[in-house]
Short mmCIF file of C-alpha atoms in Angstrom, two decimals:
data_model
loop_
_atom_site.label_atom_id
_atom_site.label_comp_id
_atom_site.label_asym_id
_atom_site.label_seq_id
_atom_site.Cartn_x
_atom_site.Cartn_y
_atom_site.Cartn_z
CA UNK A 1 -28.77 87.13 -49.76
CA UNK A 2 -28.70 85.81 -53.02
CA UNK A 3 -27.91 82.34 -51.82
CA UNK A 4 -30.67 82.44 -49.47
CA UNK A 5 -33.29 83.15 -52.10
CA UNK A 6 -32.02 80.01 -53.97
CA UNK A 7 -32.72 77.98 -50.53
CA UNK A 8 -36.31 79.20 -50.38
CA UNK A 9 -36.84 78.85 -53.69
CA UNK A 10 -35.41 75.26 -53.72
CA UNK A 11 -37.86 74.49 -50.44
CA UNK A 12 -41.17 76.18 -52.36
CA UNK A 13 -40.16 73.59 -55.22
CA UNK A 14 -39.44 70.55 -53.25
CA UNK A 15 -42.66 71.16 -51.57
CA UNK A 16 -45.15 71.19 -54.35
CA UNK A 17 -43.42 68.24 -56.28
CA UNK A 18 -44.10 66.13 -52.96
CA UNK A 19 -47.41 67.47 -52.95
CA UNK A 20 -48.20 67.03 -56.43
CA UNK A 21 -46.75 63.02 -55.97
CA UNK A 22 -49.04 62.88 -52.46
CA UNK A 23 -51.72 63.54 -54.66
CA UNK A 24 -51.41 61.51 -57.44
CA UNK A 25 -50.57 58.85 -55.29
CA UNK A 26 -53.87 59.45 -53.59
CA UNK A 27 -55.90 59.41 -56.94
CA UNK A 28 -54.40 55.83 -57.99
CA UNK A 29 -55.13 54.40 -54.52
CA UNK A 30 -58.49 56.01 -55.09
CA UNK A 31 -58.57 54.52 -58.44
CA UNK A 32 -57.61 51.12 -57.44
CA UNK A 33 -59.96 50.87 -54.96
CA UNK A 34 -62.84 51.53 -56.71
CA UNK A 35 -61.84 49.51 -59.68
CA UNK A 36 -62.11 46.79 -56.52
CA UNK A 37 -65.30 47.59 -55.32
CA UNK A 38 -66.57 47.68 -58.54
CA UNK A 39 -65.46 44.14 -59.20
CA UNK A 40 -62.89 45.57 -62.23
CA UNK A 41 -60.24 42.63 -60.14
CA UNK A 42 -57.74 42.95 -63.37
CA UNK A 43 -57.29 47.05 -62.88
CA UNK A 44 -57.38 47.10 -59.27
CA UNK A 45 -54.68 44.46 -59.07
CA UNK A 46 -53.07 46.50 -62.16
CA UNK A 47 -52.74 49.94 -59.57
CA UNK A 48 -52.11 47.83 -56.34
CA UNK A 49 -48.93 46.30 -57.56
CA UNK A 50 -47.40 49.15 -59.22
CA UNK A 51 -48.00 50.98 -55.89
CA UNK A 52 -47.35 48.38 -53.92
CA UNK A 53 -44.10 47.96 -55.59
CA UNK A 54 -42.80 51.50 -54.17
CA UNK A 55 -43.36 49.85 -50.59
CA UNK A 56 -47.09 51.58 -50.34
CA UNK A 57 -48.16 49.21 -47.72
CA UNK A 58 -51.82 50.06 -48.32
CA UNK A 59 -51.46 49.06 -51.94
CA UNK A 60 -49.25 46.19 -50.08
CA UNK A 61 -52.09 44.81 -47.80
CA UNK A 62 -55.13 45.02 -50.56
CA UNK A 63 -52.84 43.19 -52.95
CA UNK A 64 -52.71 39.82 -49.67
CA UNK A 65 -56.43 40.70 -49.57
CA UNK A 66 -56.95 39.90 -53.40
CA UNK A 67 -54.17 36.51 -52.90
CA UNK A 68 -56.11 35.47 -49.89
CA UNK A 69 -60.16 35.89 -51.53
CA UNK A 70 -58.63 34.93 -55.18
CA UNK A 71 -59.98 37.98 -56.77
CA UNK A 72 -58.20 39.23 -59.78
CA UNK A 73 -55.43 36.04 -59.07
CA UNK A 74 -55.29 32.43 -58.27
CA UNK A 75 -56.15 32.20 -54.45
CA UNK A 76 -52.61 31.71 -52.68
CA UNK A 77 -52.37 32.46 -49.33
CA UNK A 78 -48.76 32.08 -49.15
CA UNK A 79 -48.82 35.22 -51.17
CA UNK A 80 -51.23 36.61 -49.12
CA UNK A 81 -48.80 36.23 -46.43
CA UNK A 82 -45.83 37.67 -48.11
CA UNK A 83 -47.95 41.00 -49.29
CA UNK A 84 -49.47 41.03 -45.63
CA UNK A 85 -45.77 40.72 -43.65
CA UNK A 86 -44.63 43.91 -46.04
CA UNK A 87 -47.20 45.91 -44.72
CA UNK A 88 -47.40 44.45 -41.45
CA UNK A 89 -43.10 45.20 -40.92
CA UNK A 90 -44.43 49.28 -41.55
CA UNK A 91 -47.05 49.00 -39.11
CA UNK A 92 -49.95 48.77 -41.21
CA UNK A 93 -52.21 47.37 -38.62
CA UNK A 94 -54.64 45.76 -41.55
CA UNK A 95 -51.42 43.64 -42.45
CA UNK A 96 -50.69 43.10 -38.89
CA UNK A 97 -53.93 41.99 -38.20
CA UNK A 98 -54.57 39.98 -41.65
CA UNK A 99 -51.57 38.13 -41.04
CA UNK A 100 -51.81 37.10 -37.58
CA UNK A 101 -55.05 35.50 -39.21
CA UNK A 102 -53.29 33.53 -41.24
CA UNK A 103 -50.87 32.13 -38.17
CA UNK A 104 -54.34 31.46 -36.53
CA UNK A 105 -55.44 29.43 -38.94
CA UNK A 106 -51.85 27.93 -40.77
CA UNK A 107 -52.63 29.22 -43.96
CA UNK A 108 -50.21 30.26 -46.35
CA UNK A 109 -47.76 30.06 -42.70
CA UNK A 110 -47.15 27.97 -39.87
CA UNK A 111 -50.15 27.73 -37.95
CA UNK A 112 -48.95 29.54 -34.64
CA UNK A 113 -50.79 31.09 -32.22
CA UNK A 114 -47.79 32.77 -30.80
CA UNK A 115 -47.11 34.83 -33.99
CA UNK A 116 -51.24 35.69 -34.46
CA UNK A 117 -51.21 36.93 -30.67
CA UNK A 118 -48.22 39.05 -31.43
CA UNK A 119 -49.44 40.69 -34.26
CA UNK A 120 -52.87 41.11 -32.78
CA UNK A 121 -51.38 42.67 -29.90
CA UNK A 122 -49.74 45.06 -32.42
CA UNK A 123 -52.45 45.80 -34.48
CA UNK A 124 -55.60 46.09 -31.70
CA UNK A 125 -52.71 48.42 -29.94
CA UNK A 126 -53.59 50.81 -32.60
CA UNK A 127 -57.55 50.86 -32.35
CA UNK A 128 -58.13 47.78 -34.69
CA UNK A 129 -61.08 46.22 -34.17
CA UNK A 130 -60.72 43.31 -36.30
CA UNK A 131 -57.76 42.14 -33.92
CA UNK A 132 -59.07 43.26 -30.69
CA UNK A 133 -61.93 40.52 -31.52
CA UNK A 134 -59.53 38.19 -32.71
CA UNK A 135 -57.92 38.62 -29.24
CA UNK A 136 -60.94 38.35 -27.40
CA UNK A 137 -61.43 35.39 -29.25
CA UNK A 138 -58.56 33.71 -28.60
CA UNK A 139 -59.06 34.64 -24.64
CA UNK A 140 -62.48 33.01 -24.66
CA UNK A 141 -61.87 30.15 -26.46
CA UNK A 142 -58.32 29.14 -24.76
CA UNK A 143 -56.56 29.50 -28.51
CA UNK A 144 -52.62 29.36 -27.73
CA UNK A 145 -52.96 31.29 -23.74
CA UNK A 146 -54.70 30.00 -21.13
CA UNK A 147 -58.99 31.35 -20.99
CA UNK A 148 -59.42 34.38 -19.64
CA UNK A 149 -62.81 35.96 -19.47
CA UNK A 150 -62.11 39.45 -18.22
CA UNK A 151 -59.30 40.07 -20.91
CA UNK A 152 -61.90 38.34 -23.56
CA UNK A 153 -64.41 40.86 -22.37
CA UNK A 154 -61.88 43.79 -21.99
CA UNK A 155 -61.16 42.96 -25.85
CA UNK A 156 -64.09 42.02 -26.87
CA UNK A 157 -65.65 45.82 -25.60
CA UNK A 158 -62.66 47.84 -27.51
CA UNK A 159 -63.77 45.81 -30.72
CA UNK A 160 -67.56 46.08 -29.79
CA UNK A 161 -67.33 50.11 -28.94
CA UNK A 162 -66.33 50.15 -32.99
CA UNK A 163 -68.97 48.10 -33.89
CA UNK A 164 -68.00 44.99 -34.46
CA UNK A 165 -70.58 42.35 -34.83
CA UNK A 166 -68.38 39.33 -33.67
CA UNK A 167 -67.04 41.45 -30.69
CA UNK A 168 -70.83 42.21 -29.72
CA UNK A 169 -71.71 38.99 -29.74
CA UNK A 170 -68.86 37.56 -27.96
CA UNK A 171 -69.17 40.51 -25.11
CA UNK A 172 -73.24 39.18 -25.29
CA UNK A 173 -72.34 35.78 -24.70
CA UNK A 174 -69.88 36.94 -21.69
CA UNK A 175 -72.59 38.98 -19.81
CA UNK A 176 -75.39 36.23 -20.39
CA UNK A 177 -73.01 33.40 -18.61
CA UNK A 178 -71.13 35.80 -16.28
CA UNK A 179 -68.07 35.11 -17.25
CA UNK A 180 -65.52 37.49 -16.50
CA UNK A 181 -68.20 40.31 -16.32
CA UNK A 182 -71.41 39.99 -13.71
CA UNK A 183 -74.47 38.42 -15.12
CA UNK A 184 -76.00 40.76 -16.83
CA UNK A 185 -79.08 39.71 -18.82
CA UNK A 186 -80.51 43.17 -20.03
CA UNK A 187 -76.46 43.94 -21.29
CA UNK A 188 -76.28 40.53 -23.06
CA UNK A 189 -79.79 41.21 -24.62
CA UNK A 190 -78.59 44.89 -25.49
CA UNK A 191 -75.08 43.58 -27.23
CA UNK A 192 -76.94 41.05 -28.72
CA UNK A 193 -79.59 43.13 -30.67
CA UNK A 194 -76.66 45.22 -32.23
CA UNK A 195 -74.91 42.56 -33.49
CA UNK A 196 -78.34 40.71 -34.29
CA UNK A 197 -78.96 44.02 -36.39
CA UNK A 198 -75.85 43.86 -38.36
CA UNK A 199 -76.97 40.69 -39.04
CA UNK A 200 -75.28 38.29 -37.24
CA UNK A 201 -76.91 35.04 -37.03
CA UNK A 202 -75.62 33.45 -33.77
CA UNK A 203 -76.69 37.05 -31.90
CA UNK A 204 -80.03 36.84 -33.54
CA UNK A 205 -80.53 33.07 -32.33
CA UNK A 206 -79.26 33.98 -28.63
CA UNK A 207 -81.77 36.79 -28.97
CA UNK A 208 -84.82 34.79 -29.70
CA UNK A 209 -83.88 32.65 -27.10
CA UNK A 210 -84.16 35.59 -24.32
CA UNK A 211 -87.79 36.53 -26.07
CA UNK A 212 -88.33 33.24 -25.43
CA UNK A 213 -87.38 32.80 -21.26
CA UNK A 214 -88.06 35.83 -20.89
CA UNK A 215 -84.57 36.63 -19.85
CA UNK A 216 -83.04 40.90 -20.12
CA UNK A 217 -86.20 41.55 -22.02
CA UNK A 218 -90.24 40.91 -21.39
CA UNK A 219 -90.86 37.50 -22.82
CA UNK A 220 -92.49 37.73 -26.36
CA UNK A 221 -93.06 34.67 -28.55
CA UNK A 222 -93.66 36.69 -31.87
CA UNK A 223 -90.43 38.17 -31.66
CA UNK A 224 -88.98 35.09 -30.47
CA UNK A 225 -90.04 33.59 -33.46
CA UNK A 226 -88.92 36.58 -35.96
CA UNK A 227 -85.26 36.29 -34.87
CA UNK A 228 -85.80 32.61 -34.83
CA UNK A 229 -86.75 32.88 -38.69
CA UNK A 230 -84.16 35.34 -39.55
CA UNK A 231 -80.83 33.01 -37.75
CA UNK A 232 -82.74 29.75 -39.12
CA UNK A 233 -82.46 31.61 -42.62
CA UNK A 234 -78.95 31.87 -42.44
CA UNK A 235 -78.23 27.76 -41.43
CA UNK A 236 -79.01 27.93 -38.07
CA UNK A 237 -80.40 24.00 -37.40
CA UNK A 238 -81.19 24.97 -33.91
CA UNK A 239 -82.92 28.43 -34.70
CA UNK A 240 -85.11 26.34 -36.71
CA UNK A 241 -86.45 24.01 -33.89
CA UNK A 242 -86.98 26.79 -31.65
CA UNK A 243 -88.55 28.85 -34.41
CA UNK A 244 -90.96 25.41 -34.62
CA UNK A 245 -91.74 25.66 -31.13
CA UNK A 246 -92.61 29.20 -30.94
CA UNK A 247 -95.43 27.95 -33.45
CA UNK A 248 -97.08 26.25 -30.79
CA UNK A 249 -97.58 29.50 -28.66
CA UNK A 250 -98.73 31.56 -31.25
CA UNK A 251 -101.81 31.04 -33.04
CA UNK A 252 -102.10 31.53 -36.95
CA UNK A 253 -102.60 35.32 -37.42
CA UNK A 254 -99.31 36.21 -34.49
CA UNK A 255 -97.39 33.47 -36.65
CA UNK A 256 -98.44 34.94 -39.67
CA UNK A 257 -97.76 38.72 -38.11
CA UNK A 258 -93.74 37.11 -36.91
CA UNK A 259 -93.29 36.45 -40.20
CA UNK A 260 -93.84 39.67 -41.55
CA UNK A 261 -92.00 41.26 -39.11
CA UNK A 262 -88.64 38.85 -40.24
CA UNK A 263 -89.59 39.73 -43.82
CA UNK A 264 -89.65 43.85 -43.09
CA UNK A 265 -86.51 43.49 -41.65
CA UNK A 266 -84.81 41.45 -44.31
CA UNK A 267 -86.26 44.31 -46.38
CA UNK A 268 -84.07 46.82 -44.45
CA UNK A 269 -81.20 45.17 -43.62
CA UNK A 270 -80.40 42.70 -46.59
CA UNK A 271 -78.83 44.33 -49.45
#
């Protein structure tokens, strides 16, 4: 009986030391994230490495994040690689993700598109969006496998269900050519307005250029011209001579009315 008190008492214990650790654990990865968003680099990188250090692979991935933007450190994207395979080997799917970037691209690593489709396939496995694009991507675009529309579009959804702009556009693009989907002007015009919203530049171009045929949507040149305005804005060059040639079917008070309309939204939507 006696002994058996001990146990429970010894279980009680262990229980709220682990909890009390959980939580201060919690409030430095708190802390260290904020000091991040805040811009405080030196005390953010401070927290992430002594946490990281213990094998947190949270602290692990925001430390390759700092390496690989040079915020806080000397941009090095071979250390970006070495924080990102640490918490990439526990499953973090940012690391698995943010390193099969790096593969894509041969910084820091090898370029290989073997490795970045492996760890995509890892990572989007587990509902990231980031890599279910990158997959897409790399199914459209014939990047290390052979082009595949319907798995670029099968992709490309999961990614665009969360809300990701690139995905959007990419599953706009698919449904505007028919490729690996049916044609589909209305859907391309419809995944093209949310990434257009979040404002992505290429969706707001292919937008303007449906206002302008005519094509998913009833042809209108003033808003034509507004999403002309608003890609051309963000470098654009062919946004720009489309946004010109919308001039010429507008007269001065509709141009003057599609410009205010680009200007409200930049009012909403640019922070």
């Amino acid at each position: 009986m006696h002994n058996s008190i001990m146990v429970n008492k010894f279980r009680v214990f262990l229980a709220v030391a682990l909890f009390a650790i959980s939580a201060s654990a919690h409030a430095d990865l708190q802390d260290a994230t904020e000091a991040y968003e805040k811009g405080n680099y030196p005390a953010a990188l401070k927290e992430f490495r002594q946490m990281a250090s213990t094998g947190d692979a949270y602290a692990q991935y925001n430390l390759g994040v700092m390496y690989q933007k040079g915020h806080g450190v000397p941009q090095d994207y071979k250390q970006a690689a070495d924080w990102y395979q640490l918490a990439a080997k526990q499953g973090d799917p940012d690391g698995q993700s943010a390193l099969g970037l790096l593969y894509q691209y041969g910084l820091g690593v090898p370029q290989s598109y073997a490795e970045a489709s492996g760890l995509y396939h890892q990572a989007a496995g587990k509902g990231h969006p980031g890599a279910q694009y990158n997959l897409g991507y790399m199914y459209h675009h014939e990047k290390g496998m052979p082009r595949n529309y319907k798995e670029a579009a099968w992709w490309y959804r999961k990614s665009a269900d969360q809300g990701n702009h690139l995905a959007q556009n990419g599953l706009g693009e698919l449904y505007e050519k028919g490729h690996g989907l049916p044609q589909d002007f209305h859907e391309a015009a419809s995944w093209y307005f949310k990434s257009a919203e979040q404002g992505n530049a290429q969706a707001q171009y292919r937008l303007g250029l449906l206002y302008e045929t005519g094509k998913g949507v009833p042809q209108d040149w003033m808003k034509a011209h507004m999403w002309f305005n608003l890609a051309a804005g963000e470098g654009i060059d062919e946004a720009e001579l489309h946004r010109k040639h919308a001039e010429w079917k507008l007269d001065a008070t509709q141009v003057e009315q599609a410009q205010a309309m680009a200007r409200k939204w930049r009012a909403e939507h640019v922070k």
